[in-house]
Tab-separated table of C-alpha atoms (C1' of nucleotides) in Angstrom:
chain	number	residue	atom	x	y	z
A	1	UNK	CA	-51.590	95.160	181.801
A	2	UNK	CA	-55.434	95.964	181.054
A	3	UNK	CA	-58.461	96.380	182.551
A	4	UNK	CA	-61.776	94.931	182.672
A	5	UNK	CA	-64.604	96.638	180.740
A	6	UNK	CA	-66.205	98.706	183.467
A	7	UNK	CA	-70.026	98.194	183.313
A	8	UNK	CA	-70.903	99.306	186.828
A	9	UNK	CA	-69.019	102.164	188.772
A	10	UNK	CA	-67.040	100.194	191.306
A	11	UNK	CA	-68.105	102.157	193.814
A	12	UNK	CA	-71.600	101.418	193.410
A	13	UNK	CA	-71.023	97.932	193.436
A	14	UNK	CA	-69.254	98.300	196.479
A	15	UNK	CA	-71.981	99.896	198.280
A	16	UNK	CA	-74.108	97.438	197.297
A	17	UNK	CA	-71.873	94.763	198.835
A	18	UNK	CA	-71.396	96.919	201.960
A	19	UNK	CA	-75.249	96.632	202.925
A	20	UNK	CA	-75.367	92.984	202.148
A	21	UNK	CA	-72.560	92.293	204.557
A	22	UNK	CA	-74.063	94.441	207.150
A	23	UNK	CA	-77.484	92.370	206.805
A	24	UNK	CA	-75.399	89.514	207.335
A	25	UNK	CA	-72.732	89.826	209.943
A	26	UNK	CA	-72.277	92.641	212.556
A	27	UNK	CA	-69.973	95.210	211.988
A	28	UNK	CA	-68.174	97.281	214.715
A	29	UNK	CA	-65.378	99.281	212.990
A	30	UNK	CA	-64.522	100.393	209.598
A	31	UNK	CA	-61.301	98.546	209.729
A	32	UNK	CA	-63.404	95.124	210.287
A	33	UNK	CA	-66.024	96.257	207.610
A	34	UNK	CA	-62.292	96.564	205.553
A	35	UNK	CA	-61.261	92.986	206.293
A	36	UNK	CA	-64.705	91.573	205.482
A	37	UNK	CA	-64.741	93.083	202.353
A	38	UNK	CA	-61.182	92.082	201.153
A	39	UNK	CA	-62.319	88.263	201.756
A	40	UNK	CA	-64.536	88.996	198.863
A	41	UNK	CA	-61.907	90.326	196.872
A	42	UNK	CA	-62.560	94.222	197.473
A	43	UNK	CA	-59.740	96.128	198.593
A	44	UNK	CA	-60.117	99.513	199.831
A	45	UNK	CA	-59.033	101.664	202.534
A	46	UNK	CA	-60.385	102.791	205.878
A	47	UNK	CA	-60.464	106.246	204.544
A	48	UNK	CA	-62.904	105.080	201.299
A	49	UNK	CA	-65.108	103.115	203.789
A	50	UNK	CA	-65.650	106.357	206.030
A	51	UNK	CA	-66.976	108.020	202.790
A	52	UNK	CA	-68.968	105.227	201.786
A	53	UNK	CA	-70.708	104.707	205.153
A	54	UNK	CA	-71.319	108.607	205.033
A	55	UNK	CA	-72.931	108.445	201.603
A	56	UNK	CA	-74.950	105.374	202.665
A	57	UNK	CA	-75.993	107.492	205.718
A	58	UNK	CA	-75.364	104.337	207.902
A	59	UNK	CA	-75.953	104.605	211.977
A	60	UNK	CA	-73.465	103.451	214.413
A	61	UNK	CA	-75.027	102.231	217.520
A	62	UNK	CA	-73.481	100.156	220.426
A	63	UNK	CA	-74.015	96.873	218.034
A	64	UNK	CA	-72.109	98.363	215.300
A	65	UNK	CA	-73.226	99.833	211.983
A	66	UNK	CA	-76.605	99.343	210.850
A	67	UNK	CA	-78.876	100.315	207.591
A	68	UNK	CA	-80.659	103.578	207.576
A	69	UNK	CA	-84.261	103.441	208.900
A	70	UNK	CA	-86.722	101.326	206.579
A	71	UNK	CA	-86.371	102.970	203.154
A	72	UNK	CA	-82.675	101.729	202.872
A	73	UNK	CA	-83.459	101.306	198.881
A	74	UNK	CA	-83.016	104.584	197.618
A	75	UNK	CA	-79.493	104.705	197.195
A	76	UNK	CA	-78.500	107.995	195.060
A	77	UNK	CA	-81.450	109.746	196.492
A	78	UNK	CA	-80.520	112.815	197.730
A	79	UNK	CA	-83.205	115.003	199.105
A	80	UNK	CA	-82.675	116.707	202.243
A	81	UNK	CA	-85.337	116.330	204.777
A	82	UNK	CA	-85.153	119.937	206.116
A	83	UNK	CA	-87.269	120.541	209.010
A	84	UNK	CA	-90.295	121.936	207.281
A	85	UNK	CA	-90.632	125.551	208.415
A	86	UNK	CA	-93.619	126.966	210.496
A	87	UNK	CA	-94.252	129.312	207.831
A	88	UNK	CA	-94.293	126.677	204.883
A	89	UNK	CA	-96.777	124.734	207.436
A	90	UNK	CA	-98.971	127.733	208.411
A	91	UNK	CA	-99.485	128.700	204.833
A	92	UNK	CA	-100.497	125.141	203.564
A	93	UNK	CA	-102.408	123.751	206.523
A	94	UNK	CA	-103.111	127.054	208.843
A	95	UNK	CA	-106.631	128.520	209.437
A	96	UNK	CA	-107.066	130.588	212.219
A	97	UNK	CA	-105.967	131.025	215.585
A	98	UNK	CA	-107.997	131.247	219.083
A	99	UNK	CA	-106.896	132.375	222.083
A	100	UNK	CA	-108.605	130.672	225.445
A	101	UNK	CA	-107.049	131.586	228.466
A	102	UNK	CA	-103.509	130.261	228.812
A	103	UNK	CA	-104.163	128.301	225.633
A	104	UNK	CA	-104.473	128.870	221.894
A	105	UNK	CA	-106.449	126.571	219.789
A	106	UNK	CA	-105.012	126.688	216.341
A	107	UNK	CA	-107.574	125.408	213.560
A	108	UNK	CA	-105.994	123.432	210.500
A	109	UNK	CA	-107.342	121.725	207.243
A	110	UNK	CA	-107.955	118.355	207.983
A	111	UNK	CA	-104.968	116.270	208.483
A	112	UNK	CA	-102.968	119.413	209.044
A	113	UNK	CA	-102.668	119.500	212.884
A	114	UNK	CA	-100.045	116.887	213.146
A	115	UNK	CA	-97.133	118.629	210.852
A	116	UNK	CA	-97.942	122.231	211.940
A	117	UNK	CA	-97.674	121.043	215.559
A	118	UNK	CA	-94.371	119.327	214.549
A	119	UNK	CA	-93.098	122.556	213.212
A	120	UNK	CA	-94.104	124.465	215.832
A	121	UNK	CA	-92.190	122.480	218.514
A	122	UNK	CA	-89.195	122.461	216.250
A	123	UNK	CA	-89.404	126.293	216.589
A	124	UNK	CA	-89.091	125.921	220.490
A	125	UNK	CA	-91.290	129.348	221.340
A	126	UNK	CA	-90.319	129.691	224.979
A	127	UNK	CA	-93.981	130.893	225.682
A	128	UNK	CA	-95.162	127.417	224.585
A	129	UNK	CA	-95.078	124.846	227.111
A	130	UNK	CA	-96.134	122.195	224.739
A	131	UNK	CA	-98.661	121.189	221.892
A	132	UNK	CA	-101.013	118.637	221.160
A	133	UNK	CA	-102.295	117.605	217.816
A	134	UNK	CA	-105.728	116.062	216.921
A	135	UNK	CA	-106.834	115.911	213.183
A	136	UNK	CA	-107.568	119.482	212.236
A	137	UNK	CA	-106.856	121.260	215.566
A	138	UNK	CA	-103.663	122.270	217.330
A	139	UNK	CA	-103.893	122.799	221.161
A	140	UNK	CA	-101.265	125.059	222.423
A	141	UNK	CA	-100.508	125.477	225.959
A	142	UNK	CA	-98.781	128.336	227.418
A	143	UNK	CA	-97.459	128.999	230.764
A	144	UNK	CA	-99.824	131.857	231.343
A	145	UNK	CA	-102.504	134.011	229.886
A	146	UNK	CA	-100.445	136.693	228.573
A	147	UNK	CA	-98.036	134.526	226.767
A	148	UNK	CA	-100.928	133.028	224.971
A	149	UNK	CA	-102.098	136.129	223.890
A	150	UNK	CA	-98.658	136.969	222.432
A	151	UNK	CA	-98.613	133.863	220.710
A	152	UNK	CA	-101.708	133.881	219.285
A	153	UNK	CA	-100.935	137.303	217.876
A	154	UNK	CA	-97.561	135.979	216.329
A	155	UNK	CA	-99.566	132.964	214.771
A	156	UNK	CA	-102.204	135.244	213.135
A	157	UNK	CA	-99.337	137.423	211.667
A	158	UNK	CA	-97.996	134.508	210.031
A	159	UNK	CA	-101.291	133.497	208.778
A	160	UNK	CA	-101.589	136.867	207.119
A	161	UNK	CA	-98.162	137.259	205.660
B	1	UNK	CA	-66.575	122.100	252.549
B	2	UNK	CA	-70.124	120.471	252.634
B	3	UNK	CA	-71.895	118.422	249.888
B	4	UNK	CA	-75.673	118.981	249.043
B	5	UNK	CA	-77.625	116.113	249.990
B	6	UNK	CA	-77.659	113.894	247.210
B	7	UNK	CA	-81.426	113.147	246.658
B	8	UNK	CA	-81.090	111.983	242.786
B	9	UNK	CA	-78.211	110.225	241.037
B	10	UNK	CA	-76.688	112.958	239.053
B	11	UNK	CA	-76.095	110.396	236.162
B	12	UNK	CA	-79.505	109.874	235.584
B	13	UNK	CA	-80.560	113.666	235.562
B	14	UNK	CA	-77.854	113.867	233.341
B	15	UNK	CA	-79.053	111.066	230.985
B	16	UNK	CA	-82.541	112.738	230.858
B	17	UNK	CA	-81.259	116.088	229.698
B	18	UNK	CA	-79.064	114.533	227.202
B	19	UNK	CA	-82.119	112.957	225.753
B	20	UNK	CA	-83.796	116.393	225.945
B	21	UNK	CA	-80.937	118.473	224.313
B	22	UNK	CA	-81.312	115.718	221.272
B	23	UNK	CA	-84.618	116.472	220.732
B	24	UNK	CA	-83.988	120.163	220.391
B	25	UNK	CA	-80.965	120.532	218.584
B	26	UNK	CA	-78.525	118.576	216.585
B	27	UNK	CA	-75.220	117.311	218.092
B	28	UNK	CA	-72.784	116.192	216.154
B	29	UNK	CA	-69.892	115.487	218.569
B	30	UNK	CA	-69.358	114.560	222.092
B	31	UNK	CA	-67.500	117.445	222.781
B	32	UNK	CA	-70.413	119.820	221.358
B	33	UNK	CA	-72.889	117.956	223.604
B	34	UNK	CA	-70.223	118.931	226.594
B	35	UNK	CA	-70.427	122.397	225.814
B	36	UNK	CA	-74.209	122.529	225.454
B	37	UNK	CA	-74.627	120.811	228.966
B	38	UNK	CA	-72.168	123.026	230.189
B	39	UNK	CA	-74.545	126.165	229.556
B	40	UNK	CA	-77.192	124.246	231.380
B	41	UNK	CA	-74.917	123.883	234.130
B	42	UNK	CA	-73.518	120.423	233.957
B	43	UNK	CA	-70.086	119.900	233.644
B	44	UNK	CA	-68.453	116.665	232.722
B	45	UNK	CA	-66.011	115.334	230.334
B	46	UNK	CA	-65.972	113.511	226.977
B	47	UNK	CA	-65.292	110.617	228.562
B	48	UNK	CA	-68.203	110.343	230.618
B	49	UNK	CA	-70.311	111.547	227.844
B	50	UNK	CA	-69.144	108.558	225.827
B	51	UNK	CA	-70.026	106.111	228.367
B	52	UNK	CA	-73.641	107.828	228.776
B	53	UNK	CA	-74.023	107.638	225.064
B	54	UNK	CA	-73.278	103.898	225.246
B	55	UNK	CA	-75.507	103.610	227.780
B	56	UNK	CA	-78.320	105.656	226.222
B	57	UNK	CA	-77.854	103.231	223.264
B	58	UNK	CA	-77.910	106.407	221.122
B	59	UNK	CA	-77.022	106.198	217.274
B	60	UNK	CA	-74.796	108.462	215.545
B	61	UNK	CA	-75.592	109.044	211.667
B	62	UNK	CA	-74.509	111.621	209.374
B	63	UNK	CA	-76.780	114.241	211.013
B	64	UNK	CA	-75.353	113.528	214.312
B	65	UNK	CA	-76.403	111.706	217.566
B	66	UNK	CA	-79.921	110.296	217.795
B	67	UNK	CA	-82.424	108.547	220.131
B	68	UNK	CA	-82.769	104.993	219.631
B	69	UNK	CA	-85.563	103.953	217.662
B	70	UNK	CA	-89.104	104.111	218.985
B	71	UNK	CA	-88.883	101.485	221.933
B	72	UNK	CA	-86.050	102.901	223.273
B	73	UNK	CA	-87.095	101.862	226.756
B	74	UNK	CA	-86.671	98.435	226.515
B	75	UNK	CA	-83.111	97.736	227.623
B	76	UNK	CA	-81.112	94.295	227.499
B	77	UNK	CA	-83.677	93.613	230.276
B	78	UNK	CA	-85.572	90.354	229.524
B	79	UNK	CA	-88.607	90.222	231.519
B	80	UNK	CA	-91.500	92.437	230.542
B	81	UNK	CA	-95.071	91.840	231.705
B	82	UNK	CA	-96.752	92.912	234.674
B	83	UNK	CA	-98.468	96.634	234.628
B	84	UNK	CA	-95.899	99.101	233.586
B	85	UNK	CA	-95.027	101.289	236.339
B	86	UNK	CA	-95.348	104.824	236.160
B	87	UNK	CA	-91.631	105.127	237.207
B	88	UNK	CA	-90.609	102.657	234.348
B	89	UNK	CA	-92.470	104.529	231.904
B	90	UNK	CA	-90.994	108.037	232.951
B	91	UNK	CA	-87.399	106.659	232.996
B	92	UNK	CA	-87.705	105.125	229.622
B	93	UNK	CA	-89.765	107.910	227.882
B	94	UNK	CA	-90.168	110.957	230.115
B	95	UNK	CA	-88.178	114.259	229.363
B	96	UNK	CA	-89.330	117.071	231.394
B	97	UNK	CA	-92.646	118.465	233.081
B	98	UNK	CA	-93.877	122.102	232.747
B	99	UNK	CA	-96.482	123.561	234.650
B	100	UNK	CA	-99.022	125.910	232.923
B	101	UNK	CA	-101.781	127.215	235.184
B	102	UNK	CA	-104.027	124.446	236.148
B	103	UNK	CA	-102.135	121.952	233.616
B	104	UNK	CA	-99.219	120.153	233.361
B	105	UNK	CA	-97.048	119.722	229.882
B	106	UNK	CA	-95.095	116.538	230.032
B	107	UNK	CA	-92.807	116.314	227.290
B	108	UNK	CA	-91.400	112.589	226.336
B	109	UNK	CA	-89.471	110.929	223.660
B	110	UNK	CA	-91.572	110.645	220.292
B	111	UNK	CA	-94.075	107.640	220.732
B	112	UNK	CA	-93.696	107.631	224.390
B	113	UNK	CA	-96.800	109.992	225.303
B	114	UNK	CA	-99.448	107.461	225.071
B	115	UNK	CA	-97.831	104.735	227.112
B	116	UNK	CA	-96.836	107.420	229.736
B	117	UNK	CA	-100.528	108.839	229.945
B	118	UNK	CA	-102.056	105.341	230.218
B	119	UNK	CA	-99.322	104.494	233.083
B	120	UNK	CA	-100.331	107.821	234.657
B	121	UNK	CA	-104.158	107.274	234.414
B	122	UNK	CA	-103.517	103.901	235.958
B	123	UNK	CA	-102.018	105.418	239.194
B	124	UNK	CA	-105.305	107.530	239.587
B	125	UNK	CA	-103.808	110.640	240.818
B	126	UNK	CA	-106.481	112.362	242.700
B	127	UNK	CA	-105.253	116.169	241.506
B	128	UNK	CA	-105.357	114.776	238.058
B	129	UNK	CA	-108.818	115.220	236.293
B	130	UNK	CA	-107.600	113.943	232.989
B	131	UNK	CA	-104.904	113.448	230.547
B	132	UNK	CA	-104.477	113.683	226.848
B	133	UNK	CA	-101.664	112.308	224.799
B	134	UNK	CA	-100.082	113.097	221.625
B	135	UNK	CA	-97.037	111.886	219.961
B	136	UNK	CA	-94.364	113.191	222.306
B	137	UNK	CA	-96.505	115.481	224.675
B	138	UNK	CA	-98.985	114.547	227.336
B	139	UNK	CA	-101.404	117.169	228.552
B	140	UNK	CA	-102.541	116.714	232.040
B	141	UNK	CA	-105.283	118.543	233.534
B	142	UNK	CA	-105.743	119.284	237.111
B	143	UNK	CA	-108.559	120.633	238.883
B	144	UNK	CA	-106.534	123.928	239.926
B	145	UNK	CA	-103.273	125.473	239.767
B	146	UNK	CA	-102.309	124.512	243.366
B	147	UNK	CA	-102.757	120.821	242.133
B	148	UNK	CA	-100.946	121.510	239.272
B	149	UNK	CA	-97.887	122.501	240.966
B	150	UNK	CA	-97.811	119.546	243.216
B	151	UNK	CA	-98.238	117.055	240.146
B	152	UNK	CA	-95.279	118.887	238.134
B	153	UNK	CA	-93.304	118.525	241.120
B	154	UNK	CA	-93.878	114.894	241.930
B	155	UNK	CA	-93.279	114.511	238.210
B	156	UNK	CA	-90.061	116.048	238.404
B	157	UNK	CA	-89.013	113.954	241.178
B	158	UNK	CA	-89.566	110.688	239.414
B	159	UNK	CA	-87.889	111.955	236.364
B	160	UNK	CA	-84.801	112.550	238.379
B	161	UNK	CA	-85.062	109.378	240.926
C	1	DA	C1'	-66.193	104.769	263.325
C	2	DT	C1'	-64.289	101.279	260.071
C	3	DG	C1'	-64.306	98.267	256.169
C	4	DT	C1'	-65.978	96.237	251.721
C	5	DA	C1'	-68.220	96.290	247.101
C	6	DG	C1'	-70.070	98.639	243.589
C	7	DA	C1'	-70.744	103.044	241.060
C	8	DT	C1'	-69.085	106.883	239.070
C	9	DT	C1'	-65.888	110.263	237.197
C	10	DG	C1'	-61.328	112.415	235.461
C	11	DT	C1'	-57.069	111.863	233.323
C	12	DA	C1'	-54.274	109.911	229.936
C	13	DT	C1'	-53.971	107.383	226.303
C	14	DA	C1'	-55.491	103.918	222.762
C	15	DT	C1'	-58.560	103.259	219.209
C	16	DT	C1'	-61.362	104.830	215.340
C	17	DT	C1'	-63.271	107.769	212.096
C	18	DA	C1'	-62.983	111.969	209.165
C	19	DT	C1'	-60.690	114.977	206.148
C	20	DA	C1'	-56.993	117.879	203.610
C	21	DC	C1'	-54.176	116.740	200.006
C	22	DA	C1'	-52.118	115.199	196.006
C	23	DA	C1'	-52.493	111.578	192.319
C	24	DG	C1'	-54.936	109.045	188.878
C	25	DC	C1'	-58.765	107.796	186.087
C	26	DG	C1'	-62.639	109.042	182.438
C	27	DC	C1'	-64.662	111.750	179.585
C	28	DG	C1'	-65.476	115.414	176.298
C	29	DG	C1'	-64.026	119.907	173.748
C	30	DT	C1'	-60.778	121.711	170.930
D	1	DA	C1'	-52.995	114.608	170.610
D	2	DC	C1'	-53.843	118.052	174.553
D	3	DC	C1'	-56.204	120.202	178.199
D	4	DG	C1'	-59.580	120.714	181.842
D	5	DC	C1'	-63.177	119.050	184.878
D	6	DG	C1'	-65.284	116.020	187.735
D	7	DC	C1'	-65.167	111.920	190.136
D	8	DT	C1'	-62.674	108.519	193.158
D	9	DT	C1'	-58.977	106.936	196.021
D	10	DG	C1'	-55.131	106.524	198.905
D	11	DT	C1'	-51.935	108.620	202.324
D	12	DA	C1'	-50.957	111.022	205.920
D	13	DT	C1'	-53.000	113.144	209.627
D	14	DA	C1'	-56.472	115.472	212.626
D	15	DA	C1'	-60.421	115.100	215.070
D	16	DA	C1'	-63.561	112.181	217.548
D	17	DT	C1'	-64.355	108.372	220.425
D	18	DA	C1'	-63.400	104.542	223.461
D	19	DT	C1'	-60.967	102.538	227.284
D	20	DA	C1'	-57.556	101.181	231.408
D	21	DC	C1'	-56.642	102.616	235.336
D	22	DA	C1'	-56.725	105.226	239.444
D	23	DA	C1'	-59.323	108.086	242.673
D	24	DT	C1'	-63.550	108.921	244.975
D	25	DC	C1'	-67.916	108.681	246.451
D	26	DT	C1'	-72.094	105.779	248.044
D	27	DA	C1'	-74.274	102.320	250.336
D	28	DC	C1'	-74.474	98.964	253.666
D	29	DA	C1'	-72.765	95.837	257.092
D	30	DT	C1'	-69.899	95.185	260.713
DNA sequence: ATGTAGATTGTATATTTATACAAGCGCGGT
DNA sequence: ACCGCGCTTGTATAAATATACAATCTACAT
């Protein structure tokens, strides 16, 4: 018995073929995928496919497995999209916070409003009913004036830390 | 024993809350979702959630369940024209309405704010002075606090019916 | 009221997916 | 050579998800 020279990691090759199969035919279970791969000469178990699917970050919906959105290309890429922390965003973009009745107007660098608002939403502060972001201004709506004062203070603290 | 009057399909309400929960915290299993709903007073079994998830066409990826991409509203339904009704928009995108003084903050699915605001403008409710839409938030400005309360209530009714 | 059809849900279970564990392989250092 | 380390995989099984079936419940017509 001898083995063919291994120029390419078998696994990588298999991952590529999996993606190809998915663009061609719908696949609704790992076992179905296993059978389809077998027809192409690739013989692995369901367990391996489970791991492959996880690695490819495939999504499973009612129509079966699908490639991750858009940027499907980057294979081995592994940077986590950690939700950006509010502090980071504020340090990077935030300028100042001004209270106005039950609202707080947060000025940012041009283009910074959207990301700051997103980070703020993610924090889910209870005082905040919602935010709306323009280009360099985030409007923060609080349920009442007192809460707005609270929020403004806290934002200023972050701005200075 | 008597039953509360059923003004609203319990199911629709639950579906809305599921979507909201998903925008706030990651959910990696149906049982986890079940526990999170229970904290909000909704008590159903895993089997029901499995069916709900299928109906919402949620996607499951390595990070857990996620809302369907962008145009999540358009179901298998074919006909789409006419003036988009507010109800349709709310069913498709709306999450919840929070009153804040003379304003109402309406949270929506990401990308849903613009269409919902447009539909709202089209209705021309007299209590509403104007609306501003971001990505997932519509800010509704009313002429006074009382009117805002009225609007918030009506929006919630639509969300549940 | 009574009946019927369609929805909705829970229970129990089948199906599907994830993973703990151990075996095998390839590679580099000793 | 041998050892050890990291990576990959299969087996067996745990965990998660989907579904058949039956019980209600709702709406609507009789």
